[in-house]
Amino acid sequence: MIFYFSATGNSKYAAERIADATDDRLVFLRDAVRGRRYRYEVGREERIGFVAPTYFWGLPSILGFFLEKLELEGYTNQYVYVVLTCGEHTGGAADQMAKLLKKKGIALSAQFGIPMVDNYVPMFKVADGEEIERKLDEAEEYIDEARRAIRARGIGDYNRCRGMVPGMQTAALYPLYARGRSTKPFVVTEQCIGCGLCQEICPCGAISLAGGKPEWRKSKCVRCLGCLHRCPVEAIHWKTADENRGRYYNPRVEP
Ligand SMILES: Cc1cc2nc3c(=O)[nH]c(=O)nc-3n(C[C@H](O)[C@H](O)[C@H](O)COP(=O)(O)O)c2cc1C
Ligand code: SF4
Ligand code: SF4
């Protein structure tokens, strides 16, 4: 079973490629959380995987929320792994994962990191078309390595993109995410056509389309940027900081 979260397709792509190699079931955390589905039966030999993006060198809040509630019926020390996609570095995100799992009596067997395309437009410009293809080509090697190791139930640290001082990176930056995640910076322009996609895809129900245009009715969200990147007319912005920084969805996977 593979539990995955993804806003702009990178982790979805990685999860699907791993599922192809292992024949494992996929569970999309957005749907699980929105449907309040937290109890899963696992077979004695079943691998249990978590695939997610890295946020501020740590884990997306939805993963922590889900893990707290997760009940794995039939868990008897099966093989458990985490795959973190990122723009460049995962920092100590996998260590956070190991701690959260340990609290539930679950041991993390292996960790992987896959550098893909950075979607954090509040700080960076999205790569252009050719560069996206180059980065995704390079990511294939990391995905293949993860597929082989997971199929063979390889144990250990396979993560080649933790960064120089992963624990310190996370300690310095993650609190900004954990305490922040404010929805205040989101703005919507006149270009909005009221299609409702942003409301539909938001993993935490933060968006309401009551007046025909999105309103952020929650003060905090996952900050996945799915609404901003996937709006078909680019009407959602992060204050004005994302001007000309582009939009992204992994071109190798169906939204
Ligand atoms: C809130 C946020 C924080 C991010 N922080 C990091 C980071 O600390 N390190 C990094 O390499 N990439 C970071 N990224 C980039 C994503 O991890 C990367 O683009 C990821 O593959 C996106 O996955 P997805 O397409 O499955 O949503 C961040 C993205 C977001 C939205
Ligand atoms: S996705 Fe874009 S166009 Fe559609 S309702 Fe949201 S802001 Fe408006
Ligand atoms: S409001 Fe946008 S950025 Fe925040 S969780 Fe929902 S889709 Fe993601």
PDB file of C-alpha atoms and ligand atoms in Angstrom:
ATOM      1  CA  MET A   1       0.000   0.000   0.000  1.00  0.00           C
ATOM      2  CA  ILE A   2       1.327   3.422  -0.945  1.00  0.00           C
ATOM      3  CA  PHE A   3      -0.041   6.512   0.803  1.00  0.00           C
ATOM      4  CA  TYR A   4       0.876   9.589  -1.202  1.00  0.00           C
ATOM      5  CA  PHE A   5       0.294  13.312  -1.262  1.00  0.00           C
ATOM      6  CA  SER A   6       0.926  15.557  -4.236  1.00  0.00           C
ATOM      7  CA  ALA A   7      -0.158  19.031  -5.342  1.00  0.00           C
ATOM      8  CA  THR A   8       1.676  19.487  -8.628  1.00  0.00           C
ATOM      9  CA  GLY A   9       2.197  15.897  -9.736  1.00  0.00           C
ATOM     10  CA  ASN A  10       5.834  15.121  -8.820  1.00  0.00           C
ATOM     11  CA  SER A  11       5.025  12.841  -5.898  1.00  0.00           C
ATOM     12  CA  LYS A  12       2.041  11.391  -7.760  1.00  0.00           C
ATOM     13  CA  TYR A  13       4.351  10.476 -10.625  1.00  0.00           C
ATOM     14  CA  ALA A  14       6.901   8.898  -8.255  1.00  0.00           C
ATOM     15  CA  ALA A  15       4.167   6.996  -6.370  1.00  0.00           C
ATOM     16  CA  GLU A  16       2.657   5.662  -9.594  1.00  0.00           C
ATOM     17  CA  ARG A  17       6.051   4.526 -10.930  1.00  0.00           C
ATOM     18  CA  ILE A  18       6.768   2.710  -7.667  1.00  0.00           C
ATOM     19  CA  ALA A  19       3.289   1.135  -7.684  1.00  0.00           C
ATOM     20  CA  ASP A  20       3.959  -0.081 -11.247  1.00  0.00           C
ATOM     21  CA  ALA A  21       7.078  -1.853 -10.043  1.00  0.00           C
ATOM     22  CA  THR A  22       5.626  -3.331  -6.855  1.00  0.00           C
ATOM     23  CA  ASP A  23       1.988  -3.842  -7.795  1.00  0.00           C
ATOM     24  CA  ASP A  24       0.955  -2.013  -4.622  1.00  0.00           C
ATOM     25  CA  ARG A  25      -2.325  -0.154  -4.002  1.00  0.00           C
ATOM     26  CA  LEU A  26      -2.314   3.659  -4.048  1.00  0.00           C
ATOM     27  CA  VAL A  27      -4.135   5.845  -1.526  1.00  0.00           C
ATOM     28  CA  PHE A  28      -4.258   9.605  -2.209  1.00  0.00           C
ATOM     29  CA  LEU A  29      -4.064  11.428   1.122  1.00  0.00           C
ATOM     30  CA  ARG A  30      -6.221  14.332  -0.053  1.00  0.00           C
ATOM     31  CA  ASP A  31      -9.131  11.967  -0.670  1.00  0.00           C
ATOM     32  CA  ALA A  32      -8.423   9.946   2.482  1.00  0.00           C
ATOM     33  CA  VAL A  33      -8.459  13.056   4.681  1.00  0.00           C
ATOM     34  CA  ARG A  34     -11.457  14.632   2.981  1.00  0.00           C
ATOM     35  CA  GLY A  35     -13.341  11.327   3.295  1.00  0.00           C
ATOM     36  CA  ARG A  36     -12.078  10.795   6.878  1.00  0.00           C
ATOM     37  CA  ARG A  37     -10.673   7.376   5.947  1.00  0.00           C
ATOM     38  CA  TYR A  38      -7.950   6.541   8.440  1.00  0.00           C
ATOM     39  CA  ARG A  39      -8.272   2.771   8.949  1.00  0.00           C
ATOM     40  CA  TYR A  40      -6.581   0.396   6.491  1.00  0.00           C
ATOM     41  CA  GLU A  41      -6.021  -3.340   6.541  1.00  0.00           C
ATOM     42  CA  VAL A  42      -2.571  -4.479   5.496  1.00  0.00           C
ATOM     43  CA  GLY A  43      -1.466  -7.979   4.532  1.00  0.00           C
ATOM     44  CA  ARG A  44       1.328  -9.760   6.415  1.00  0.00           C
ATOM     45  CA  GLU A  45       3.756  -9.376   3.525  1.00  0.00           C
ATOM     46  CA  GLU A  46       2.481  -6.037   2.257  1.00  0.00           C
ATOM     47  CA  ARG A  47       4.953  -3.162   1.868  1.00  0.00           C
ATOM     48  CA  ILE A  48       3.769   0.153   3.337  1.00  0.00           C
ATOM     49  CA  GLY A  49       5.020   3.282   1.600  1.00  0.00           C
ATOM     50  CA  PHE A  50       4.602   7.037   2.051  1.00  0.00           C
ATOM     51  CA  VAL A  51       5.386   9.351  -0.874  1.00  0.00           C
ATOM     52  CA  ALA A  52       5.191  13.127  -0.423  1.00  0.00           C
ATOM     53  CA  PRO A  53       6.835  16.443  -1.268  1.00  0.00           C
ATOM     54  CA  THR A  54       9.320  18.124   1.046  1.00  0.00           C
ATOM     55  CA  TYR A  55       8.103  21.384   2.620  1.00  0.00           C
ATOM     56  CA  PHE A  56      10.611  23.646   4.407  1.00  0.00           C
ATOM     57  CA  TRP A  57      12.973  20.657   4.743  1.00  0.00           C
ATOM     58  CA  GLY A  58      10.214  18.798   6.563  1.00  0.00           C
ATOM     59  CA  LEU A  59       6.902  17.071   5.961  1.00  0.00           C
ATOM     60  CA  PRO A  60       3.656  18.549   4.589  1.00  0.00           C
ATOM     61  CA  SER A  61       1.276  19.152   7.498  1.00  0.00           C
ATOM     62  CA  ILE A  62      -1.308  16.825   5.939  1.00  0.00           C
ATOM     63  CA  LEU A  63       1.069  13.896   6.369  1.00  0.00           C
ATOM     64  CA  GLY A  64       1.502  14.543  10.110  1.00  0.00           C
ATOM     65  CA  PHE A  65      -2.262  14.985  10.478  1.00  0.00           C
ATOM     66  CA  PHE A  66      -2.953  11.732   8.624  1.00  0.00           C
ATOM     67  CA  LEU A  67      -0.306   9.747  10.503  1.00  0.00           C
ATOM     68  CA  GLU A  68      -1.719  10.771  13.867  1.00  0.00           C
ATOM     69  CA  LYS A  69      -5.068   9.267  12.932  1.00  0.00           C
ATOM     70  CA  LEU A  70      -3.870   6.327  10.842  1.00  0.00           C
ATOM     71  CA  GLU A  71      -4.778   2.819  12.019  1.00  0.00           C
ATOM     72  CA  LEU A  72      -2.988   0.008  10.202  1.00  0.00           C
ATOM     73  CA  GLU A  73      -4.876  -3.162  10.945  1.00  0.00           C
ATOM     74  CA  GLY A  74      -2.647  -6.200  10.564  1.00  0.00           C
ATOM     75  CA  TYR A  75       0.624  -4.297  10.997  1.00  0.00           C
ATOM     76  CA  THR A  76       3.253  -6.797  12.130  1.00  0.00           C
ATOM     77  CA  ASN A  77       6.570  -5.058  11.437  1.00  0.00           C
ATOM     78  CA  GLN A  78       6.157  -5.043   7.669  1.00  0.00           C
ATOM     79  CA  TYR A  79       8.575  -3.177   5.406  1.00  0.00           C
ATOM     80  CA  VAL A  80       7.838   0.592   5.699  1.00  0.00           C
ATOM     81  CA  TYR A  81       9.496   3.253   3.534  1.00  0.00           C
ATOM     82  CA  VAL A  82       9.251   6.961   2.774  1.00  0.00           C
ATOM     83  CA  VAL A  83       9.990   8.655  -0.552  1.00  0.00           C
ATOM     84  CA  LEU A  84      10.353  12.449  -0.494  1.00  0.00           C
ATOM     85  CA  THR A  85      10.312  14.457  -3.669  1.00  0.00           C
ATOM     86  CA  CYS A  86      11.903  17.913  -3.548  1.00  0.00           C
ATOM     87  CA  GLY A  87      13.328  20.762  -5.594  1.00  0.00           C
ATOM     88  CA  GLU A  88      16.819  20.110  -4.303  1.00  0.00           C
ATOM     89  CA  HIS A  89      17.096  18.919  -0.695  1.00  0.00           C
ATOM     90  CA  THR A  90      14.883  16.980   1.689  1.00  0.00           C
ATOM     91  CA  GLY A  91      16.790  18.069   4.833  1.00  0.00           C
ATOM     92  CA  GLY A  92      15.619  16.098   7.855  1.00  0.00           C
ATOM     93  CA  ALA A  93      12.106  15.368   6.519  1.00  0.00           C
ATOM     94  CA  ALA A  94      12.626  11.607   6.671  1.00  0.00           C
ATOM     95  CA  ASP A  95      13.817  11.876  10.266  1.00  0.00           C
ATOM     96  CA  GLN A  96      10.564  13.654  11.099  1.00  0.00           C
ATOM     97  CA  MET A  97       8.756  10.774   9.435  1.00  0.00           C
ATOM     98  CA  ALA A  98      10.701   8.176  11.437  1.00  0.00           C
ATOM     99  CA  LYS A  99       9.775   9.984  14.674  1.00  0.00           C
ATOM    100  CA  LEU A 100       6.080  10.219  13.814  1.00  0.00           C
ATOM    101  CA  LEU A 101       5.969   6.545  12.872  1.00  0.00           C
ATOM    102  CA  LYS A 102       7.859   5.523  16.005  1.00  0.00           C
ATOM    103  CA  LYS A 103       5.172   7.196  18.137  1.00  0.00           C
ATOM    104  CA  LYS A 104       2.739   4.745  16.552  1.00  0.00           C
ATOM    105  CA  GLY A 105       5.026   1.764  17.127  1.00  0.00           C
ATOM    106  CA  ILE A 106       5.996   1.591  13.448  1.00  0.00           C
ATOM    107  CA  ALA A 107       9.645   1.345  12.377  1.00  0.00           C
ATOM    108  CA  LEU A 108      10.844   3.099   9.210  1.00  0.00           C
ATOM    109  CA  SER A 109      12.844   0.604   7.126  1.00  0.00           C
ATOM    110  CA  ALA A 110      14.133   2.846   4.330  1.00  0.00           C
ATOM    111  CA  GLN A 111      14.175   6.415   3.038  1.00  0.00           C
ATOM    112  CA  PHE A 112      14.569   7.821  -0.481  1.00  0.00           C
ATOM    113  CA  GLY A 113      14.847  11.345  -1.889  1.00  0.00           C
ATOM    114  CA  ILE A 114      14.000  12.370  -5.450  1.00  0.00           C
ATOM    115  CA  PRO A 115      14.985  15.829  -6.730  1.00  0.00           C
ATOM    116  CA  MET A 116      12.407  16.973  -9.297  1.00  0.00           C
ATOM    117  CA  VAL A 117      11.061  20.433 -10.165  1.00  0.00           C
ATOM    118  CA  ASP A 118      10.689  23.086  -7.434  1.00  0.00           C
ATOM    119  CA  ASN A 119       7.150  24.482  -7.305  1.00  0.00           C
ATOM    120  CA  TYR A 120       7.693  27.016  -4.491  1.00  0.00           C
ATOM    121  CA  VAL A 121       6.931  30.203  -6.437  1.00  0.00           C
ATOM    122  CA  PRO A 122       6.804  32.487  -3.387  1.00  0.00           C
ATOM    123  CA  MET A 123      10.611  32.186  -3.525  1.00  0.00           C
ATOM    124  CA  PHE A 124      11.664  30.698  -6.869  1.00  0.00           C
ATOM    125  CA  LYS A 125      10.859  30.898 -10.558  1.00  0.00           C
ATOM    126  CA  VAL A 126       9.623  27.611 -12.022  1.00  0.00           C
ATOM    127  CA  ALA A 127      12.093  26.068 -14.469  1.00  0.00           C
ATOM    128  CA  ASP A 128      11.240  26.536 -18.158  1.00  0.00           C
ATOM    129  CA  GLY A 129      10.051  23.750 -20.481  1.00  0.00           C
ATOM    130  CA  GLU A 130      13.443  22.313 -21.507  1.00  0.00           C
ATOM    131  CA  GLU A 131      14.835  22.519 -18.020  1.00  0.00           C
ATOM    132  CA  ILE A 132      11.745  20.785 -16.639  1.00  0.00           C
ATOM    133  CA  GLU A 133      12.294  17.878 -19.056  1.00  0.00           C
ATOM    134  CA  ARG A 134      15.993  17.724 -18.123  1.00  0.00           C
ATOM    135  CA  LYS A 135      15.252  17.684 -14.402  1.00  0.00           C
ATOM    136  CA  LEU A 136      12.546  15.047 -14.817  1.00  0.00           C
ATOM    137  CA  ASP A 137      14.907  12.920 -16.945  1.00  0.00           C
ATOM    138  CA  GLU A 138      17.490  13.117 -14.152  1.00  0.00           C
ATOM    139  CA  ALA A 139      14.838  12.182 -11.594  1.00  0.00           C
ATOM    140  CA  GLU A 140      14.179   8.909 -13.446  1.00  0.00           C
ATOM    141  CA  GLU A 141      17.493   7.514 -12.183  1.00  0.00           C
ATOM    142  CA  TYR A 142      16.460   8.222  -8.577  1.00  0.00           C
ATOM    143  CA  ILE A 143      13.012   6.759  -9.140  1.00  0.00           C
ATOM    144  CA  ASP A 144      14.473   3.616 -10.710  1.00  0.00           C
ATOM    145  CA  GLU A 145      16.821   3.187  -7.764  1.00  0.00           C
ATOM    146  CA  ALA A 146      13.877   3.507  -5.357  1.00  0.00           C
ATOM    147  CA  ARG A 147      11.800   1.034  -7.401  1.00  0.00           C
ATOM    148  CA  ARG A 148      14.578  -1.571  -7.327  1.00  0.00           C
ATOM    149  CA  ALA A 149      15.305  -1.151  -3.617  1.00  0.00           C
ATOM    150  CA  ILE A 150      11.642  -1.121  -2.572  1.00  0.00           C
ATOM    151  CA  ARG A 151      10.898  -4.219  -4.639  1.00  0.00           C
ATOM    152  CA  ALA A 152      13.813  -5.978  -2.928  1.00  0.00           C
ATOM    153  CA  ARG A 153      12.747  -4.562   0.487  1.00  0.00           C
ATOM    154  CA  GLY A 154      16.142  -2.898   0.875  1.00  0.00           C
ATOM    155  CA  ILE A 155      16.717  -1.462   4.334  1.00  0.00           C
ATOM    156  CA  GLY A 156      18.591   1.771   5.108  1.00  0.00           C
ATOM    157  CA  ASP A 157      19.238   5.327   3.981  1.00  0.00           C
ATOM    158  CA  TYR A 158      19.094   5.576   0.166  1.00  0.00           C
ATOM    159  CA  ASN A 159      18.449   9.318   0.265  1.00  0.00           C
ATOM    160  CA  ARG A 160      21.068  11.144  -1.816  1.00  0.00           C
ATOM    161  CA  CYS A 161      19.512  14.596  -1.460  1.00  0.00           C
ATOM    162  CA  ARG A 162      19.368  15.267   2.262  1.00  0.00           C
ATOM    163  CA  GLY A 163      21.713  18.267   2.021  1.00  0.00           C
ATOM    164  CA  MET A 164      24.856  19.017   4.042  1.00  0.00           C
ATOM    165  CA  VAL A 165      23.366  19.360   7.532  1.00  0.00           C
ATOM    166  CA  PRO A 166      19.827  18.013   7.231  1.00  0.00           C
ATOM    167  CA  GLY A 167      18.903  18.182  10.926  1.00  0.00           C
ATOM    168  CA  MET A 168      20.079  21.776  11.262  1.00  0.00           C
ATOM    169  CA  GLN A 169      18.365  22.827   8.028  1.00  0.00           C
ATOM    170  CA  THR A 170      15.067  21.453   9.291  1.00  0.00           C
ATOM    171  CA  ALA A 171      15.483  22.925  12.769  1.00  0.00           C
ATOM    172  CA  ALA A 172      16.119  26.363  11.232  1.00  0.00           C
ATOM    173  CA  LEU A 173      13.410  26.453   8.587  1.00  0.00           C
ATOM    174  CA  TYR A 174      10.586  24.073   9.463  1.00  0.00           C
ATOM    175  CA  PRO A 175       9.214  26.157  12.392  1.00  0.00           C
ATOM    176  CA  LEU A 176       8.376  28.893   9.856  1.00  0.00           C
ATOM    177  CA  TYR A 177       6.100  26.386   8.110  1.00  0.00           C
ATOM    178  CA  ALA A 178       4.758  24.701  11.234  1.00  0.00           C
ATOM    179  CA  ARG A 179       3.736  28.054  12.800  1.00  0.00           C
ATOM    180  CA  GLY A 180       2.823  29.778   9.561  1.00  0.00           C
ATOM    181  CA  ARG A 181       0.830  28.336   6.662  1.00  0.00           C
ATOM    182  CA  SER A 182      -1.337  31.444   6.644  1.00  0.00           C
ATOM    183  CA  THR A 183      -3.768  31.780   3.731  1.00  0.00           C
ATOM    184  CA  LYS A 184      -3.598  35.596   3.900  1.00  0.00           C
ATOM    185  CA  PRO A 185      -1.077  35.955   1.043  1.00  0.00           C
ATOM    186  CA  PHE A 186      -3.426  34.396  -1.531  1.00  0.00           C
ATOM    187  CA  VAL A 187      -5.130  36.827  -3.880  1.00  0.00           C
ATOM    188  CA  VAL A 188      -7.427  36.213  -6.827  1.00  0.00           C
ATOM    189  CA  THR A 189      -7.672  38.445  -9.878  1.00  0.00           C
ATOM    190  CA  GLU A 190     -10.530  39.420 -12.192  1.00  0.00           C
ATOM    191  CA  GLN A 191      -9.393  36.689 -14.597  1.00  0.00           C
ATOM    192  CA  CYS A 192     -11.142  34.060 -12.428  1.00  0.00           C
ATOM    193  CA  ILE A 193     -13.850  32.262 -14.444  1.00  0.00           C
ATOM    194  CA  GLY A 194     -15.450  30.623 -11.397  1.00  0.00           C
ATOM    195  CA  CYS A 195     -14.690  27.053 -12.541  1.00  0.00           C
ATOM    196  CA  GLY A 196     -14.376  25.769  -8.963  1.00  0.00           C
ATOM    197  CA  LEU A 197     -11.224  23.697  -9.543  1.00  0.00           C
ATOM    198  CA  CYS A 198      -9.314  25.365  -6.701  1.00  0.00           C
ATOM    199  CA  GLN A 199     -12.084  24.506  -4.225  1.00  0.00           C
ATOM    200  CA  GLU A 200     -12.293  20.940  -5.543  1.00  0.00           C
ATOM    201  CA  ILE A 201      -8.586  20.151  -5.261  1.00  0.00           C
ATOM    202  CA  CYS A 202      -7.778  21.843  -1.946  1.00  0.00           C
ATOM    203  CA  PRO A 203      -6.755  19.050   0.461  1.00  0.00           C
ATOM    204  CA  CYS A 204      -8.012  20.826   3.582  1.00  0.00           C
ATOM    205  CA  GLY A 205     -11.215  22.530   2.444  1.00  0.00           C
ATOM    206  CA  ALA A 206      -9.686  25.988   2.889  1.00  0.00           C
ATOM    207  CA  ILE A 207     -11.355  27.451  -0.205  1.00  0.00           C
ATOM    208  CA  SER A 208     -15.005  28.320  -0.644  1.00  0.00           C
ATOM    209  CA  LEU A 209     -16.537  29.545  -3.893  1.00  0.00           C
ATOM    210  CA  ALA A 210     -19.558  31.115  -2.260  1.00  0.00           C
ATOM    211  CA  GLY A 211     -19.530  34.327  -4.303  1.00  0.00           C
ATOM    212  CA  GLY A 212     -18.473  32.698  -7.584  1.00  0.00           C
ATOM    213  CA  LYS A 213     -14.837  33.392  -6.770  1.00  0.00           C
ATOM    214  CA  PRO A 214     -12.569  31.667  -4.276  1.00  0.00           C
ATOM    215  CA  GLU A 215     -12.390  32.889  -0.725  1.00  0.00           C
ATOM    216  CA  TRP A 216      -9.955  31.420   1.789  1.00  0.00           C
ATOM    217  CA  ARG A 217     -12.305  30.613   4.630  1.00  0.00           C
ATOM    218  CA  LYS A 218      -9.624  28.999   6.793  1.00  0.00           C
ATOM    219  CA  SER A 219      -6.775  31.064   8.204  1.00  0.00           C
ATOM    220  CA  LYS A 220      -4.282  28.193   7.695  1.00  0.00           C
ATOM    221  CA  CYS A 221      -3.816  25.588   5.010  1.00  0.00           C
ATOM    222  CA  VAL A 222      -1.302  22.945   3.897  1.00  0.00           C
ATOM    223  CA  ARG A 223       0.350  25.557   1.634  1.00  0.00           C
ATOM    224  CA  CYS A 224       0.675  22.941  -1.094  1.00  0.00           C
ATOM    225  CA  LEU A 225       0.177  25.646  -3.800  1.00  0.00           C
ATOM    226  CA  GLY A 226      -2.059  23.276  -5.775  1.00  0.00           C
ATOM    227  CA  CYS A 227      -4.740  25.970  -6.163  1.00  0.00           C
ATOM    228  CA  LEU A 228      -2.228  28.504  -7.469  1.00  0.00           C
ATOM    229  CA  HIS A 229      -0.485  26.179  -9.925  1.00  0.00           C
ATOM    230  CA  ARG A 230      -3.581  24.473 -11.275  1.00  0.00           C
ATOM    231  CA  CYS A 231      -5.916  27.422 -11.817  1.00  0.00           C
ATOM    232  CA  PRO A 232      -6.555  27.231 -15.592  1.00  0.00           C
ATOM    233  CA  VAL A 233      -6.364  31.007 -16.047  1.00  0.00           C
ATOM    234  CA  GLU A 234      -3.594  31.736 -13.508  1.00  0.00           C
ATOM    235  CA  ALA A 235      -5.945  33.902 -11.458  1.00  0.00           C
ATOM    236  CA  ILE A 236      -4.482  32.870  -8.089  1.00  0.00           C
ATOM    237  CA  HIS A 237      -1.378  34.664  -6.875  1.00  0.00           C
ATOM    238  CA  TRP A 238       0.819  34.760  -3.804  1.00  0.00           C
ATOM    239  CA  LYS A 239       0.651  38.489  -3.000  1.00  0.00           C
ATOM    240  CA  THR A 240       2.639  39.885  -5.897  1.00  0.00           C
ATOM    241  CA  ALA A 241       5.732  37.789  -5.236  1.00  0.00           C
ATOM    242  CA  ASP A 242       4.931  35.173  -7.861  1.00  0.00           C
ATOM    243  CA  GLU A 243       4.698  37.570 -10.833  1.00  0.00           C
ATOM    244  CA  ASN A 244       6.396  35.950 -13.840  1.00  0.00           C
ATOM    245  CA  ARG A 245       7.531  32.969 -11.801  1.00  0.00           C
ATOM    246  CA  GLY A 246       5.499  30.532 -13.876  1.00  0.00           C
ATOM    247  CA  ARG A 247       3.136  27.693 -13.042  1.00  0.00           C
ATOM    248  CA  TYR A 248       3.878  23.988 -12.854  1.00  0.00           C
ATOM    249  CA  TYR A 249       2.254  20.588 -13.107  1.00  0.00           C
ATOM    250  CA  ASN A 250       4.380  17.520 -13.825  1.00  0.00           C
ATOM    251  CA  PRO A 251       3.844  16.911 -17.559  1.00  0.00           C
ATOM    252  CA  ARG A 252       4.448  13.154 -17.215  1.00  0.00           C
ATOM    253  CA  VAL A 253       1.359  12.414 -15.125  1.00  0.00           C
ATOM    254  CA  GLU A 254      -2.408  12.926 -15.428  1.00  0.00           C
ATOM    255  CA  PRO A 255      -3.734  15.516 -12.917  1.00  0.00           C
TER     256      PRO A 255
HETATM  257  C1  LIG B   1       5.439  24.931   0.926  1.00  0.00           C
HETATM  258  C2  LIG B   1       6.554  24.344   0.101  1.00  0.00           C
HETATM  259  C3  LIG B   1       7.812  24.211   0.659  1.00  0.00           C
HETATM  260  C4  LIG B   1       8.843  23.625  -0.076  1.00  0.00           C
HETATM  261  N1  LIG B   1      10.047  23.418   0.544  1.00  0.00           N
HETATM  262  C5  LIG B   1      11.027  22.758  -0.117  1.00  0.00           C
HETATM  263  C6  LIG B   1      12.256  22.451   0.539  1.00  0.00           C
HETATM  264  O1  LIG B   1      12.436  22.703   1.734  1.00  0.00           O
HETATM  265  N2  LIG B   1      13.219  21.837  -0.185  1.00  0.00           N
HETATM  266  C7  LIG B   1      13.057  21.512  -1.504  1.00  0.00           C
HETATM  267  O2  LIG B   1      13.995  20.976  -2.109  1.00  0.00           O
HETATM  268  N3  LIG B   1      11.888  21.756  -2.153  1.00  0.00           N
HETATM  269  C8  LIG B   1      10.861  22.362  -1.471  1.00  0.00           C
HETATM  270  N4  LIG B   1       9.658  22.583  -2.093  1.00  0.00           N
HETATM  271  C9  LIG B   1       9.454  22.066  -3.474  1.00  0.00           C
HETATM  272  C10 LIG B   1       8.681  20.746  -3.467  1.00  0.00           C
HETATM  273  O3  LIG B   1       9.136  19.884  -2.444  1.00  0.00           O
HETATM  274  C11 LIG B   1       8.806  20.008  -4.815  1.00  0.00           C
HETATM  275  O4  LIG B   1       8.511  20.847  -5.874  1.00  0.00           O
HETATM  276  C12 LIG B   1       7.910  18.771  -4.790  1.00  0.00           C
HETATM  277  O5  LIG B   1       8.411  17.815  -5.698  1.00  0.00           O
HETATM  278  C13 LIG B   1       6.464  19.076  -5.140  1.00  0.00           C
HETATM  279  O6  LIG B   1       5.733  17.871  -5.077  1.00  0.00           O
HETATM  280  P1  LIG B   1       4.317  17.682  -5.748  1.00  0.00           P
HETATM  281  O7  LIG B   1       4.464  18.049  -7.216  1.00  0.00           O
HETATM  282  O8  LIG B   1       4.028  16.226  -5.580  1.00  0.00           O
HETATM  283  O9  LIG B   1       3.348  18.548  -5.053  1.00  0.00           O
HETATM  284  C14 LIG B   1       8.623  23.193  -1.412  1.00  0.00           C
HETATM  285  C15 LIG B   1       7.355  23.362  -1.975  1.00  0.00           C
HETATM  286  C16 LIG B   1       6.324  23.933  -1.232  1.00  0.00           C
HETATM  287  C17 LIG B   1       4.955  24.080  -1.857  1.00  0.00           C
HETATM  288  S1  SF4 B   2      -9.387  27.598 -10.298  1.00  0.00           S
HETATM  289 FE1  SF4 B   2      -8.994  29.693 -10.962  1.00  0.00          FE
HETATM  290  S2  SF4 B   2     -10.635  30.171 -12.408  1.00  0.00           S
HETATM  291 FE2  SF4 B   2     -11.271  28.354 -11.275  1.00  0.00          FE
HETATM  292  S3  SF4 B   2     -12.488  29.206  -9.565  1.00  0.00           S
HETATM  293 FE3  SF4 B   2     -10.388  28.939  -8.811  1.00  0.00          FE
HETATM  294  S4  SF4 B   2      -9.435  30.955  -9.178  1.00  0.00           S
HETATM  295 FE4  SF4 B   2     -11.293  30.916 -10.389  1.00  0.00          FE
HETATM  296  S1  SF4 B   3      -5.606  26.763  -0.170  1.00  0.00           S
HETATM  297 FE1  SF4 B   3      -4.349  26.232  -1.962  1.00  0.00          FE
HETATM  298  S2  SF4 B   3      -2.279  26.088  -1.077  1.00  0.00           S
HETATM  299 FE2  SF4 B   3      -3.667  25.983   0.644  1.00  0.00          FE
HETATM  300  S3  SF4 B   3      -3.989  23.771   0.955  1.00  0.00           S
HETATM  301 FE3  SF4 B   3      -5.663  24.530  -0.356  1.00  0.00          FE
HETATM  302  S4  SF4 B   3      -4.938  24.105  -2.449  1.00  0.00           S
HETATM  303 FE4  SF4 B   3      -3.141  23.996  -1.079  1.00  0.00          FE
END
